Amino acid sequence: MSIEVRGLCKHYNGFKAVHNVSAKLETGSLTALLGPSGSGKSTLLRMIAGLEVPDSGEIHLTGREATFASAKERNVGFVFQHYALFKHMTVFENIAFGLRVRKQGERGIQDRVFELLKLIQLTGYEKRYPSQLSGGQRQRVAVARALAPRPEVLLLDEPFGALDAKVREELREWILRLHEETNMTTLFVTHDQQEAMEVAGRILIMNHGEIEQDGTPIEIFDQPATHFIAQFVGESNFIDTEVSEKGLAVWGPFRFSVAPSLPVGKKIRIYFRPNDVYMTAQFETLQVRARIAKTRFKGTTIEYKLDIGEDKYISAQIPKGVALASGFKEGGEVYAAITAFHVFPIDAEG
Amino acid sequence: MKFKSTGILPGFGLTMGFTLAYLSLIVLIPLAALILKSTTLTWAQFVQEVTSPRVMASYKLTFGASLVGALINSVFGVIVAWVLVRYEFPGKKLVDAMVDLPFALPTAVAGITLTALYAPTGWIGRLLEPLGIPVAYTPLGVVVALTFIGLPFVVRTLQPVLESLDPEMEKAAVSLGAGRWYTVTRVILPTLAPAWITGSSLAFARAVGEYGSVVFIAGNMPMKTEITPLLIITKLEQYDYAGATSIGVVMLVISFTLLLAINWLQSRTGVHRIH
């Protein structure tokens, strides 16, 4: 089932929670809705599920208008951040809820619930109560409960937000496998860009109630469409400077080529990722001399704070192996070049 | 369930000791004295005393009217608590405070007020009388008084539970296709059940022992509108201490049995609270 929203708006007392959002998700796609808290991503998800009513705009499910359809008619499965399991019901009854609502036969309910228990690897837990389960188990029960009535769309609202890193990782894998098996149109909300990049084939980035970019993880990472995305996705250095002559900006010893259309004197902000800094112990070419001011170990990489003079610093990330082989030391002299960067005129954001 | 808690806070011995001493002093010793006093009668006398037709009729009225009052409160208490928790409206604080009035008002004042209202000449009684529903000086009047004094128990026990009810749970039910009625009956009410039973049983227990507000509106006709606590007072006034305590013991046993049963019921509905 495909999902399409057109010009969707939802305001709360003048606050634009969701403003003029349009997007189309194809059948069988796995999409992440990424944004900081308060960006309207949950509200958008809830409107698609029929848990919130939009002020204006349209929602189409498989080409059918469903803006005001009841949650039941939409046939959408919804997973809540804090599980929202029915505390007074056993795992079995929780999963069976959607089937009982649809007045299915007891035999069919039994079969479906046990099938799902197997899928979520909780066979034998059917008589437990939610309070007797761990966070990860609860979330899996919540997913099973949403899947039980065989929805055509699965919507997940920060499904792993309340779990610890290890369990999160496992559930992420699990959701990916689940999607491969069922090929159900899936849309999940997250504020964790790592999660969005790893799981989703496509990412919609929301900020202040609007979608700022819609693309594959690679597009979003390498070609951020706005200021906000450049600093929100991945780690970034950002430096403020201005166009010093046609097609060129200078910041400290670094020179950046910019679009020739930008007028001289225009204030700009330049973003570049720490791993796009090419750093060597010996001068190679087009590099700037720098001093390692600080070293921070980050697991697979090492981050260096580089002093490039004039009280200016940039951060560089080097794979651990390369860094150790090159013998970088705090206080030592190195040569650095910025291999990729993005330029945004500053007034665009106001 | 473990008997002894092994929490990080010490003082199990101290608090348990205090609890036992306090309960003994305030509850157990007076109750023991009550039972002791009733044993001045022989068993045959005791049975005769507590099963005489007038006493039997009073049990029926007391426990029956208390039960009806508690049931009425269990329904309307939920509604009142629901409205107070879920909606914002002008004067909400006032309504919220009013719920406690039956706690604060001297019961005699409540009784006299209710009698004045429900008497055939009162504001409400005047309207009901032509319909053939006399309230004052009938068992119905007893129910009215017992409902009045029991309301805060149900509302006050349910309010915090309703406040802590996760609204996401209702949303989850809706997302699974449940309608309003289904959500209320299968999700909200069962979650409230333990607190609901507690509130209703408190209202019931309070009603069984109520005296002040009932004696005015009941009319106190033997065999018809005479409640057991009144009968006990009557016997005391006649210096029939053994008779009074015997009836007291029977009330004690019945109440205790009922409360135990309610507790058991509650522990069954509260299974999901185990952690």
PDB file of C-alpha atoms in Angstrom, chain B residues 37-183:
ATOM      1  CA  LYS B  37     -17.869  -8.095  76.668  1.00  0.00           C
ATOM      2  CA  SER B  38     -20.205 -10.079  74.436  1.00  0.00           C
ATOM      3  CA  THR B  39     -18.997 -13.321  76.036  1.00  0.00           C
ATOM      4  CA  THR B  40     -20.805 -12.400  79.239  1.00  0.00           C
ATOM      5  CA  LEU B  41     -23.772 -13.963  77.464  1.00  0.00           C
ATOM      6  CA  THR B  42     -24.152 -17.695  77.015  1.00  0.00           C
ATOM      7  CA  TRP B  43     -24.012 -19.009  73.457  1.00  0.00           C
ATOM      8  CA  ALA B  44     -27.787 -19.528  73.368  1.00  0.00           C
ATOM      9  CA  GLN B  45     -28.403 -16.021  74.654  1.00  0.00           C
ATOM     10  CA  PHE B  46     -25.939 -14.652  72.158  1.00  0.00           C
ATOM     11  CA  VAL B  47     -27.591 -16.425  69.227  1.00  0.00           C
ATOM     12  CA  GLN B  48     -30.996 -15.315  70.378  1.00  0.00           C
ATOM     13  CA  GLU B  49     -29.804 -11.754  70.784  1.00  0.00           C
ATOM     14  CA  VAL B  50     -28.192 -11.453  67.364  1.00  0.00           C
ATOM     15  CA  THR B  51     -30.843 -13.337  65.388  1.00  0.00           C
ATOM     16  CA  SER B  52     -33.995 -11.738  66.763  1.00  0.00           C
ATOM     17  CA  PRO B  53     -36.270 -10.603  63.893  1.00  0.00           C
ATOM     18  CA  ARG B  54     -35.737  -6.905  64.600  1.00  0.00           C
ATOM     19  CA  VAL B  55     -31.960  -7.292  64.498  1.00  0.00           C
ATOM     20  CA  MET B  56     -32.083  -9.459  61.389  1.00  0.00           C
ATOM     21  CA  ALA B  57     -34.162  -6.811  59.612  1.00  0.00           C
ATOM     22  CA  SER B  58     -31.606  -4.181  60.576  1.00  0.00           C
ATOM     23  CA  TYR B  59     -28.732  -6.246  59.148  1.00  0.00           C
ATOM     24  CA  LYS B  60     -30.606  -6.566  55.916  1.00  0.00           C
ATOM     25  CA  LEU B  61     -31.186  -2.843  55.713  1.00  0.00           C
ATOM     26  CA  THR B  62     -27.700  -1.834  56.787  1.00  0.00           C
ATOM     27  CA  PHE B  63     -25.776  -4.148  54.516  1.00  0.00           C
ATOM     28  CA  GLY B  64     -28.310  -3.941  51.681  1.00  0.00           C
ATOM     29  CA  ALA B  65     -28.486  -0.146  51.648  1.00  0.00           C
ATOM     30  CA  SER B  66     -24.705   0.108  52.040  1.00  0.00           C
ATOM     31  CA  LEU B  67     -24.224  -2.200  49.092  1.00  0.00           C
ATOM     32  CA  VAL B  68     -26.672  -0.275  46.923  1.00  0.00           C
ATOM     33  CA  GLY B  69     -25.068   3.021  47.973  1.00  0.00           C
ATOM     34  CA  ALA B  70     -21.587   1.682  47.180  1.00  0.00           C
ATOM     35  CA  LEU B  71     -22.766   0.420  43.796  1.00  0.00           C
ATOM     36  CA  ILE B  72     -24.316   3.779  42.952  1.00  0.00           C
ATOM     37  CA  ASN B  73     -21.096   5.482  43.995  1.00  0.00           C
ATOM     38  CA  SER B  74     -18.992   3.059  42.011  1.00  0.00           C
ATOM     39  CA  VAL B  75     -20.815   4.154  38.857  1.00  0.00           C
ATOM     40  CA  PHE B  76     -21.141   7.861  39.488  1.00  0.00           C
ATOM     41  CA  GLY B  77     -17.814   8.110  41.249  1.00  0.00           C
ATOM     42  CA  VAL B  78     -16.077   6.941  38.074  1.00  0.00           C
ATOM     43  CA  ILE B  79     -17.920   9.538  36.057  1.00  0.00           C
ATOM     44  CA  VAL B  80     -17.127  12.336  38.514  1.00  0.00           C
ATOM     45  CA  ALA B  81     -13.470  11.320  38.693  1.00  0.00           C
ATOM     46  CA  TRP B  82     -13.318  11.051  34.892  1.00  0.00           C
ATOM     47  CA  VAL B  83     -14.752  14.527  34.407  1.00  0.00           C
ATOM     48  CA  LEU B  84     -12.433  16.021  37.026  1.00  0.00           C
ATOM     49  CA  VAL B  85      -9.340  14.421  35.510  1.00  0.00           C
ATOM     50  CA  ARG B  86     -10.026  14.602  31.797  1.00  0.00           C
ATOM     51  CA  TYR B  87     -11.740  17.915  31.223  1.00  0.00           C
ATOM     52  CA  GLU B  88     -11.027  21.556  31.886  1.00  0.00           C
ATOM     53  CA  PHE B  89     -14.045  23.664  32.704  1.00  0.00           C
ATOM     54  CA  PRO B  90     -14.779  26.810  34.668  1.00  0.00           C
ATOM     55  CA  GLY B  91     -15.337  26.086  38.344  1.00  0.00           C
ATOM     56  CA  LYS B  92     -13.446  22.811  38.208  1.00  0.00           C
ATOM     57  CA  LYS B  93     -11.543  23.591  41.422  1.00  0.00           C
ATOM     58  CA  LEU B  94     -14.850  24.288  43.149  1.00  0.00           C
ATOM     59  CA  VAL B  95     -16.379  20.999  42.038  1.00  0.00           C
ATOM     60  CA  ASP B  96     -13.213  19.212  43.044  1.00  0.00           C
ATOM     61  CA  ALA B  97     -13.432  20.702  46.535  1.00  0.00           C
ATOM     62  CA  MET B  98     -17.126  19.892  46.804  1.00  0.00           C
ATOM     63  CA  VAL B  99     -16.392  16.205  46.434  1.00  0.00           C
ATOM     64  CA  ASP B 100     -14.754  16.282  49.862  1.00  0.00           C
ATOM     65  CA  LEU B 101     -17.702  17.896  51.609  1.00  0.00           C
ATOM     66  CA  PRO B 102     -19.240  14.610  52.765  1.00  0.00           C
ATOM     67  CA  PHE B 103     -15.909  13.976  54.531  1.00  0.00           C
ATOM     68  CA  ALA B 104     -15.873  17.302  56.270  1.00  0.00           C
ATOM     69  CA  LEU B 105     -19.512  17.880  57.097  1.00  0.00           C
ATOM     70  CA  PRO B 106     -20.678  16.649  60.521  1.00  0.00           C
ATOM     71  CA  THR B 107     -22.817  13.671  59.596  1.00  0.00           C
ATOM     72  CA  ALA B 108     -25.742  14.960  61.624  1.00  0.00           C
ATOM     73  CA  VAL B 109     -25.762  18.130  59.539  1.00  0.00           C
ATOM     74  CA  ALA B 110     -25.771  16.047  56.386  1.00  0.00           C
ATOM     75  CA  GLY B 111     -28.599  13.909  57.753  1.00  0.00           C
ATOM     76  CA  ILE B 112     -30.761  16.857  58.726  1.00  0.00           C
ATOM     77  CA  THR B 113     -30.138  18.589  55.401  1.00  0.00           C
ATOM     78  CA  LEU B 114     -30.978  15.496  53.411  1.00  0.00           C
ATOM     79  CA  THR B 115     -34.106  14.936  55.495  1.00  0.00           C
ATOM     80  CA  ALA B 116     -35.252  18.508  54.924  1.00  0.00           C
ATOM     81  CA  LEU B 117     -34.700  18.129  51.187  1.00  0.00           C
ATOM     82  CA  TYR B 118     -36.299  14.719  50.773  1.00  0.00           C
ATOM     83  CA  ALA B 119     -39.169  15.066  53.254  1.00  0.00           C
ATOM     84  CA  PRO B 120     -42.574  15.185  51.524  1.00  0.00           C
ATOM     85  CA  THR B 121     -42.528  18.954  51.964  1.00  0.00           C
ATOM     86  CA  GLY B 122     -38.858  19.421  50.998  1.00  0.00           C
ATOM     87  CA  TRP B 123     -37.552  20.772  47.702  1.00  0.00           C
ATOM     88  CA  ILE B 124     -36.871  17.383  46.192  1.00  0.00           C
ATOM     89  CA  GLY B 125     -39.344  15.339  48.215  1.00  0.00           C
ATOM     90  CA  ARG B 126     -42.161  17.578  46.994  1.00  0.00           C
ATOM     91  CA  LEU B 127     -41.356  16.588  43.405  1.00  0.00           C
ATOM     92  CA  LEU B 128     -40.940  12.901  44.113  1.00  0.00           C
ATOM     93  CA  GLU B 129     -43.942  12.437  46.395  1.00  0.00           C
ATOM     94  CA  PRO B 130     -46.583  12.849  43.609  1.00  0.00           C
ATOM     95  CA  LEU B 131     -44.695  10.269  41.541  1.00  0.00           C
ATOM     96  CA  GLY B 132     -45.198   7.767  44.321  1.00  0.00           C
ATOM     97  CA  ILE B 133     -41.545   7.734  45.360  1.00  0.00           C
ATOM     98  CA  PRO B 134     -41.308   8.675  49.003  1.00  0.00           C
ATOM     99  CA  VAL B 135     -37.697   8.988  50.048  1.00  0.00           C
ATOM    100  CA  ALA B 136     -37.502  10.290  53.596  1.00  0.00           C
ATOM    101  CA  TYR B 137     -38.368   7.725  56.290  1.00  0.00           C
ATOM    102  CA  THR B 138     -38.026   4.810  53.844  1.00  0.00           C
ATOM    103  CA  PRO B 139     -35.150   2.424  53.010  1.00  0.00           C
ATOM    104  CA  LEU B 140     -34.594   4.572  49.929  1.00  0.00           C
ATOM    105  CA  GLY B 141     -33.790   7.480  52.227  1.00  0.00           C
ATOM    106  CA  VAL B 142     -31.164   5.319  53.926  1.00  0.00           C
ATOM    107  CA  VAL B 143     -29.630   4.604  50.522  1.00  0.00           C
ATOM    108  CA  VAL B 144     -29.565   8.315  49.700  1.00  0.00           C
ATOM    109  CA  ALA B 145     -27.727   9.149  52.936  1.00  0.00           C
ATOM    110  CA  LEU B 146     -25.238   6.304  52.500  1.00  0.00           C
ATOM    111  CA  THR B 147     -24.584   7.287  48.892  1.00  0.00           C
ATOM    112  CA  PHE B 148     -23.914  10.851  49.981  1.00  0.00           C
ATOM    113  CA  ILE B 149     -21.289   9.928  52.544  1.00  0.00           C
ATOM    114  CA  GLY B 150     -19.570   7.360  50.324  1.00  0.00           C
ATOM    115  CA  LEU B 151     -18.970   9.404  47.187  1.00  0.00           C
ATOM    116  CA  PRO B 152     -15.560  10.905  48.073  1.00  0.00           C
ATOM    117  CA  PHE B 153     -14.047   7.457  48.631  1.00  0.00           C
ATOM    118  CA  VAL B 154     -14.597   6.317  45.073  1.00  0.00           C
ATOM    119  CA  VAL B 155     -13.677   9.648  43.491  1.00  0.00           C
ATOM    120  CA  ARG B 156     -10.534  10.143  45.558  1.00  0.00           C
ATOM    121  CA  THR B 157      -9.183   6.641  45.029  1.00  0.00           C
ATOM    122  CA  LEU B 158      -9.825   6.749  41.284  1.00  0.00           C
ATOM    123  CA  GLN B 159      -8.520  10.231  40.580  1.00  0.00           C
ATOM    124  CA  PRO B 160      -4.787   9.535  40.912  1.00  0.00           C
ATOM    125  CA  VAL B 161      -5.099   6.296  38.945  1.00  0.00           C
ATOM    126  CA  LEU B 162      -6.955   8.065  36.144  1.00  0.00           C
ATOM    127  CA  GLU B 163      -4.358  10.808  36.146  1.00  0.00           C
ATOM    128  CA  SER B 164      -1.556   8.316  35.709  1.00  0.00           C
ATOM    129  CA  LEU B 165      -3.398   6.397  33.001  1.00  0.00           C
ATOM    130  CA  ASP B 166      -1.238   6.434  29.891  1.00  0.00           C
ATOM    131  CA  PRO B 167      -3.206   8.205  27.136  1.00  0.00           C
ATOM    132  CA  GLU B 168      -1.063   6.321  24.626  1.00  0.00           C
ATOM    133  CA  MET B 169      -2.809   3.144  25.707  1.00  0.00           C
ATOM    134  CA  GLU B 170      -6.106   4.548  24.463  1.00  0.00           C
ATOM    135  CA  LYS B 171      -4.438   5.671  21.255  1.00  0.00           C
ATOM    136  CA  ALA B 172      -3.050   2.169  20.850  1.00  0.00           C
ATOM    137  CA  ALA B 173      -6.540   0.726  21.180  1.00  0.00           C
ATOM    138  CA  VAL B 174      -7.835   3.186  18.587  1.00  0.00           C
ATOM    139  CA  SER B 175      -4.979   2.397  16.208  1.00  0.00           C
ATOM    140  CA  LEU B 176      -5.909  -1.284  16.484  1.00  0.00           C
ATOM    141  CA  GLY B 177      -9.406  -0.432  15.337  1.00  0.00           C
ATOM    142  CA  ALA B 178     -11.250  -0.295  18.661  1.00  0.00           C
ATOM    143  CA  GLY B 179     -14.225   2.026  18.944  1.00  0.00           C
ATOM    144  CA  ARG B 180     -14.901   4.263  21.933  1.00  0.00           C
ATOM    145  CA  TRP B 181     -17.071   1.801  23.807  1.00  0.00           C
ATOM    146  CA  TYR B 182     -14.652  -1.051  23.242  1.00  0.00           C
ATOM    147  CA  THR B 183     -11.739   1.095  24.415  1.00  0.00           C
TER     148      THR B 183
END
